[in-house]
Each structure stands twice: as structure tokens, then as C-alpha cells.
Amino acid sequence: MILVGELSLWVAILMAAWTTTVSWAGGYQRRSDLVFSGERAMYATFAFTTVASIGLWYAIFTHDFSLKFVSSYSSRNLPSVYLFSSFWAGQAGSMLFWTLILAGYGALAVFFNRHRLRAMMPWVTGTMGLVTLFFLLTTAFGANPFERLDWVPADGRGMNPQLQNPGMAIHPPMLYFGYVATAVPFAFAIGALITRQLDGEWLAAVRRWSLLSWFFLTIGIVLGMWWAYVELGWSGYWAWDAVENSSLLPWLSGTAFLHSIMIQEKRGMLKKWNVTLVVLTFLLSILGTFITRSGVIESVHAFARSNVGPWFLWFLIISTILTAVLVSTRLKDMEAKAELESMVSREAAFLYNNLVLVGIAFTTLWGTLFPILSEWVQGEKITVGPPFFNSVNTPLGLLLLALTGIGPLIAWRRASSANLKRQFLAPSIVGVLAVVVLLALGMRHFYALVFYGLAAFVATTITMEFVKGIGARRRMYQENLATAGVRLVVRNRRRYGGYVVHFGVVVMFAAFAGSYFKKDYAEVDLKTGDTFTATDPWGDTWTFTSEGMNSFETLNRRVTAISLVATYNGKPMGRMLAEKRQHFDSNKAETFEPSTEVAIMEMARQDVYVFFSGLRDADTAVLTFNFNPLVIWVWIGGFIMAFGGVIVMWPQAERRERGYVAELSPQHDGALVGAGV
Amino acid sequence: MTRRAFFVRTAVLAPVVLAAPALLRAQNSSTVNMNGDFYIPVRPAPKPNATAQLDDDAIQALERTLACPCPCTLDVYTCRTTDVLCTNSPAIHRDVVRMVEGGYTGDEIVSQLMDVYGQRILALPRKEGFNLVGWFFPFVAIGTGGLAIAYLLRTWRNNAVAAAALATTSGVRSIGVQATDEEMERLNAALRDDSR
Amino acid sequence: MFESASLPLILGTLLALGALSYVLLPLLNTAEETQAAVSRSAAKGVAQQANVVKEDGMAVAALREIEFDRATGKLSDKDYDELKVKYTKLALLELREQDDASYVRSAAQEGAAANEDPVEAAVRAVQARRPKCGTCGPRPESDSVYCSGCGSYLPGACGSCGATVKLPGARFCDSCGGALAAA
């Protein structure tokens, strides 16, 4: 089975090469037989990549440690959930996994669009085939999961304990689903540019796939934050690490695209910009992959050092150049009659929203790459740490938050100033009121005040949108409250789903601002029976009494746990268990460095986060206590965003003909003539 | 090739061509190893009659401005209190404590560390020299983008004004549409029907 | 021993050969077979398009939004009036364009249903179609140049400059401005 998998990888390479060759040749020569062959080859590529993946999973589950990949990232005593996820725990396997998703997306894109977009599809298929080919070649020659060792170890090295976390089992696939999905709009963009068809069905296809990519990236990023928070122990969820940044980049440009595409749909404008964003999103996801896998920039994600880096770099350079040349030859086809009724309009707000989103992406990329640039220019490596990103991106993020509130208040096409005043009045009052209340309560942090003022402003705007929308429907269609409420969303999923996403963003930003009030007590020594007293950021008193430590063995690890009894203003809050873990293999030999499992008590107002740093002596634990305000709202905000994404993506249930298009057919023609004259 | 096409190509290709060698070089020279030893001892002789200038809180604050040289991307304080694997940040912490006991002030400690590690020991690049480009270029770029958008919006608005003026002055109403009752009825029906 | 080593190889080879024949089969078809497959695919494409929820045209969507924005108080009455007039005109033009498209599409569908090439069927239908006046509807005479009801120039070439005038019912040529109406 493993050998079949390995062989399949090579067959898949041939199939992908064939897909590209015949699809492009078929598109160029308009030969349908070639095009059909290309379509089938795309399916075959997917089939063989699947067989190769099954082969690798088979090797993992049967513990065939003669494969270097299997022995490096799994072991006999690894729980089966993590056996499954060890497929993507290392470079080689994750490359194959990535390719599997890519080939699957390619097959789906061909399957759903081959009849409808017949002129464009050969180019789309060929492009998908080419990208797949690149990933297959990189997998086979740069990081082959089927590479064998000269000898067979008795047991594998096992999986890094920090990856043994449910969040980590689904975070990478979600991110990959998102990253990889950017390839499909890219392929469609290439197809549309070559055939010069940038409207209509193309737009719908690209929008669907971009939305899918956005959805998975959102989930993947939030899960990554959650994993970092519960697993890494430094009580934060975002450190502007190079790899985190590179997942954020395509998300930002994809978000910009999902906004600006509306202008093309409504006005037929911004075609060049939209194509640019589609291409940019794909290139950024490749750049992110390069950064993650080449070790070019230091990062906690120690995929590190492998020989796939140059592959990605060359792919990035060549595809950037080719796409730029292609776009520059098609500028004329993307000319549009650009007219605007007013400078103050939703269109204008969207342009600025795009500027800020792309601006944040640029800043983030800039900060990530600046150490390289600095080394190149001034010969000295510098560190661009989290404070840089925070100080530069915080004002931009606030601007974005403000636009989230301002945009919906301005009508498409035109807004008069008297009207704007009326629209802005209520949300502004609420926003200012929020700031005044917080000031009265003693909050003095400038950014936090701006965050909460804007959050109140935006939340009011969104609420007003729903309330007014329901009111308008009740007047226009004489519906009752419930019907109007449901229909408002159902009949315009994209707009109101989008507002739900915005609400999730507001919740998340409010939670981010909570981190300004984070409080920590580091290196607290606690003997059995000792009590530590702390004051949280809200001014309440906590006590933690050590019940002592105990050690036990479970599954694949030896655990030392400290048990703390917590009270909150004198009220008992139950037990908190913080652990240190030493993993071992099936022969009880220690693997990896010791790791820790933090104790977290989640409350609406704050998380109590206890980190077990080590032992002073047999009876004294060294602990770090963190009070992290509002962290739970980050996850809730992420959930709301994903939920809004589902609303937007939900397929239209009703299929009906538009009322105003008379269905004219040759038979009916005569009858209509009779009626018309 | 049109002038615009040339412009687009130059704009896209220039950064790629410029960045490629830097990335390639970085790719070749990089060595990322989480457990590697990045620590270099910094142990200047204590000052005579030394008294500590910094208390624990000040040391903590100082360590928050230092980047741990391991690839964790955290500052020294956060790294040493949480990352159980990193041996670099505790070692730097010991050096810092030793220098504090040796009577060094915060600035002196930082400059001692910078003599050994270089600028990369700072979590934030200093706002001087080439680093200024790093700090302010994003704002310049976004500001330029903002102006470009304002210009674009004005152009669009002017297009619309010009088109409207042409339509009224020339007497040619290019969209003077006459509609039959049947057509208006269909249009209104479409607007009334909202089950889109 | 022999079996365990060579079984995967045999299996792999079989898989590869199977895939190869699957992929190469379209190239072995005769020109007629390929053409038939193209027609089938085109017919399915047309059918799928008919099944897709039709979205509003740009102008109708705009009108709908203008109505809603006024109802929610985002548009002032003055702005509403101006936009309403402008977009009603655009919507009417769009509506006529879609009528034409719909005509072509149903011709293609009927062609596909009758096992013909949908593209050819559509072309035939368009050729057979009688000229149509934007104001008064299709004309009874298949070769009329001007509308017998109102005298508007029916789509075709402008008499003075020769440019194609697509706008049904237009009274002036949108390229040279010359009057088109017969009367």
C-alpha cells in the first residue's frame, strides 16, 4: 500500500503535467479533444494524490518507521487522533496534504464550471494543473514523505507535545483549506485575463471561491490564536510572529477583495484592482508558505530549514513576473466607464476600506521583511518585534473599525450632508457616551478608550441597520416583525451576513483592547499549603492555595500537576490544575523537552491563567499568574465572524425566474408581435 | 507596449527584482534552530563601590525591551518566564542581574548588550538612520494611497459631471428612453418582488 | 516473498495504465464524436445556466437598493428623485438587453432539447427573428428598417456615419449624433 502510494505520487506528477500541457494547448488551438483530456487528467491528478495520501496515512497507522517522515513525527503510543494529524505535523507530509487539497479544489473547480465557462475553463484547468504540478514536484524532490531510512527504528520520535492539542489537529487543515483556496480565484483570473472575459459568471465563480478561502482562513487563524494561547504558555494569542503574519496577509487582501468586488458588481468599475487583489492574495499565500517553510525568517514554527525554500521563491518570482506581464497586456480590456454620482458615497468608503486593509497587509509584510532589508542595506540584522506591529497597526486597525461603522451609514452612489448628520447622530452619541462612562469609571488608557468608543459606535450602526431594515420591510411589504426580520437576512444574505461578520470583528476588537489591562505576577513560589493573594485588573481579590503536587503517568507522558484552590473575593471558585509534562516513547525513554499545560479559568470578564514554570524544590512550585481581561470574547468574536461567513455563503434555496424578464422563445415570438402591435 | 503597460510592469517587477537577491541570500544564510545556543556572555567588570541602580520592576521593564535571540520572537522577560525550552533568555537575565549588581544603569546595560549582540537584541529598532525608513515608510505609502484614491474619486466624479453636461448641452439625450406600459409594469413588478 | 514485493508494483502499474487510458481516451475519438461531446457539454452548460438563480441586472439591483435606502432614511428625497430617474432609464435598457439574451438562450435550450448544437440553433433563431422597436415591440415585417409604429430607427447601421446603433428605439446615433428617425 505504501509503495502504491509512493508510485501514485509520481503518476500524479505526470498527470498534472499532462493537465497543463493539453489544457493550454487545447485552449490555444481550440481543440476540444485536448480540453476533454485535460479535464480528465485533472481528476486523475486528484485521484492519484489521494492514493498517495492514503499510502502515507497507511504507513503512519501501521507504524512503518522505515519511512523517515513516519519515524520523525509519530510513535507507537501516539493517540490515534494525533496519528491522523501527524500527517501534517512535519514538512513533507504537510506538503503532500497541501497538494491533496489543491488537486481536490482543482477537480471541483473543473467539475462545476466545465460546461458553463467553456471558453475560459481550459486556461483555468491548465493553471490549476500547473500550480498542482509545482507542489507535486516540490513534494517529490524537495520534501518527500516517502523518503526511506537505511535502517528501521524500533519506535518513532513521536509528535512534538505542543502539537498534541485538539486545536492543533484542526488548525493547520483549516489554514491550508483557506490558503489553497486562493489558488482557484487566481486560476480563474488567469483564465479570464487570457480570454478577456472579466464579467458575469466569472465574477460569481471567483467570489464564491474567495469567500470559501476567507472563511477557512478566518477559522484557521482564530484556532491558531487559541492554540498559541492555551499551549505556549505566555498568556497571549498573537505575537506578530512571521508565520502568524503570513497567514494574516492573504486574509487581509482577500477581505479587501470581498469588499471591492461589490463595486464591480454594482458599477462595473475597479476591474483592474479586483484582478490585482485576486492575484495578490494568491501570491501572498505562496509568500506566506515560503516564509513558513524556508526558515528565511526566524519563527516559533520550526518547520525550518529544508530545501523547499528555493522552490517556493522561484515559483513566487516567476509567477509574479508572468502575471504582471499578462495583466499589463490586458489593461485595455479592463477599462470601464468610471463615473461617480458623489464623492461622499459607499463607493468612496469602500475604496478607503481597501486602502486600510491593504495598508495593514503592507505594514505587516514590511515589518516581517524589514530585518532582511536592513541586513542587506546596513549590514546589520535587527529585530522588529511585536511592539513595532502594535504601534503601527493599532491606529490602522482603529481606522478600519471606524470605517466598519461609517460605511453602512452612507448610501451607495450619493449621500447629502443633511442626511449624513441624521444618520451619524445616534451612533456618535452612543460612542461618546461609552467613552464618558468609561472615563467616569476610571479608565485612562487612550487607545482603550478609542477602541471602546468606536466599538460602541459600530455596534450601534449595525443594530440600526437591522432595526431600520426591518422597519423598511414592514412598510414596503406589510410584513410582521418576525417575517420581516427573517426575510431581511434571508433575502439579502450577503449584506446582513456581512454585518454579522462586522459584529464579530467589533467583539474581537473590544477583546483585543482588554489586553491593555492585563496583569501578571511572575515567578511566584508556592509550597504546599501556601496561599498567594492577587488583585485582578478589575480590583477584585483572588487567593490561590496550593494543595501540593502529584505525579502520574498517562498515555504517552509523565505528568507533574499542581492543584490550586482558588477563591474570588472570598467566594470558592474550585480547583485549577497546571501541569508539566514529560513525554516518552513506548520504551519509556524520554522524548522531547518537558512541556507544560496551563490552567485556565475562563470567565466573561477575564481569564485566570496559571503557568507552571518549574520546581524550586520537591515541594515548591514556581508559578506565573496572569489575569487576561476579556480573552474569551476573542473566541466568541471569531465564532460570530465564522457564523456570519456561513450566512453569506449559504446557497440560495429558491430557484426562480426573475419576474421582469419575459421568457421569449421563437414559438412565442409571433404571439408577442401580435400583442405588441 | 503602451505606456501604461510599461508602467505597470516596471512597478511590479522592480520590487521583485530588488527583493529577490536579498531573499535568496537570507534563504541561504539562515539557520533556525529553536534549541540552538544564541547566548553570548556579557560580563563587564563591576563598577567600584557598586550599588544596584534598578529594582526588580525596573529589571522586568528593561527585559521587556530586549528581544530574546532565540527564534521565539518574544521579549526576554516573557520568554524566560514562560518558554521552558529556551536557555538563552534565562542566561541573559543572569547577565542583566549581574550587571545591575555591578552598578550599571539601564542605558549602560543596554549598550553593553548591544556591543555584543548588535541591534538585534532590541525588541524595537531605534528610530535612527535607516531604521527610520522601516518606521515611517508604511505611513508614507498609505498616505500616498489615500491621496491617490482622493484623486481617483475626483476623476470619476468629473467624468460623471462631464457626461451629464454633454447630455444636456448637446441636445442629444443618449439615454432618453421611452417605455411601453408593459415594460414599466414588468420593471415595477421586479422591484416589488423581493424574493431575490 | 515474491508476492508481497511485487503486488504493489502490479497494483500501481494497473492503476497508472487505467488512468492513462481514461485520460487519453478523448484524443482517440473521431472528430464527430468529439463534436458530439462538445454539443452535449454546451447543452448542459445552457441547462445549468437556466437553473442558476438569476441575479438582478446592475441597474435593477441599483433601483431596488435606491428604494430600500430611501426607506431606511439613507437617501434624501432629492437624491432619491434624481437617482430614480437615472436608474429607471438604465434599467429599461438593461431589461431590453436581457429580453434579447433570454430569447437567444431559450432558442439554444430548445435546440439542445432537439439534439442540435445549441449555438447553431441560437444563431438561426437570431437570424430568423424579426426586427424589434424598443418602444413598440417586434415588427411584423422581417426586413423593416424603421418602426412602422413610431418611426424609430431599428437596430442596425446609422445612415450618416455607418456606425452600428445597438440601442433599440434610439432616435439619434450615439456615435455621430445624426438623427435616425424616419419621420
PDB file of N, CA and C in Angstrom, chain A residues 185 201 207 241 273 358 365 447 455 466 530 536 545:
ATOM      1  N   PRO A 185      -9.395  31.215  -7.339  1.00  0.00           N
ATOM      2  CA  PRO A 185      -9.653  32.518  -7.956  1.00  0.00           C
ATOM      3  C   PRO A 185      -8.489  32.967  -8.840  1.00  0.00           C
ATOM      4  N   GLU A 201     -20.374  35.459 -15.129  1.00  0.00           N
ATOM      5  CA  GLU A 201     -20.225  34.227 -14.364  1.00  0.00           C
ATOM      6  C   GLU A 201     -18.852  34.126 -13.730  1.00  0.00           C
ATOM      7  N   ARG A 207     -15.962  35.003  -6.709  1.00  0.00           N
ATOM      8  CA  ARG A 207     -16.463  35.440  -5.410  1.00  0.00           C
ATOM      9  C   ARG A 207     -16.702  34.246  -4.494  1.00  0.00           C
ATOM     10  N   ASP A 241       4.376  36.966  15.053  1.00  0.00           N
ATOM     11  CA  ASP A 241       5.384  36.040  14.580  1.00  0.00           C
ATOM     12  C   ASP A 241       5.293  35.977  13.045  1.00  0.00           C
ATOM     13  N   TRP A 273      -8.272  46.626 -10.365  1.00  0.00           N
ATOM     14  CA  TRP A 273      -7.934  46.486  -8.951  1.00  0.00           C
ATOM     15  C   TRP A 273      -8.373  45.124  -8.434  1.00  0.00           C
ATOM     16  N   VAL A 358      -5.330  46.846   2.754  1.00  0.00           N
ATOM     17  CA  VAL A 358      -4.082  46.584   2.044  1.00  0.00           C
ATOM     18  C   VAL A 358      -2.919  47.257   2.778  1.00  0.00           C
ATOM     19  N   LEU A 365       3.725  43.009   6.218  1.00  0.00           N
ATOM     20  CA  LEU A 365       4.750  42.409   5.362  1.00  0.00           C
ATOM     21  C   LEU A 365       6.056  43.174   5.499  1.00  0.00           C
ATOM     22  N   TYR A 447      -5.743  54.448  24.001  1.00  0.00           N
ATOM     23  CA  TYR A 447      -6.171  53.561  22.923  1.00  0.00           C
ATOM     24  C   TYR A 447      -7.404  52.761  23.321  1.00  0.00           C
ATOM     25  N   ALA A 455     -16.061  50.865  19.153  1.00  0.00           N
ATOM     26  CA  ALA A 455     -16.812  49.610  19.202  1.00  0.00           C
ATOM     27  C   ALA A 455     -18.287  49.909  19.458  1.00  0.00           C
ATOM     28  N   PHE A 466     -30.104  46.795  11.190  1.00  0.00           N
ATOM     29  CA  PHE A 466     -31.109  45.736  11.291  1.00  0.00           C
ATOM     30  C   PHE A 466     -32.482  46.335  11.622  1.00  0.00           C
ATOM     31  N   ASP A 530       0.657  26.809  51.063  1.00  0.00           N
ATOM     32  CA  ASP A 530       0.826  28.264  50.963  1.00  0.00           C
ATOM     33  C   ASP A 530      -0.325  28.889  50.178  1.00  0.00           C
ATOM     34  N   ASP A 536      -6.905  41.399  40.749  1.00  0.00           N
ATOM     35  CA  ASP A 536      -7.065  41.343  39.298  1.00  0.00           C
ATOM     36  C   ASP A 536      -7.287  42.738  38.729  1.00  0.00           C
ATOM     37  N   THR A 545      -4.484  28.706  46.818  1.00  0.00           N
ATOM     38  CA  THR A 545      -3.815  27.892  47.832  1.00  0.00           C
ATOM     39  C   THR A 545      -3.357  26.593  47.193  1.00  0.00           C
TER      40      THR A 545
END
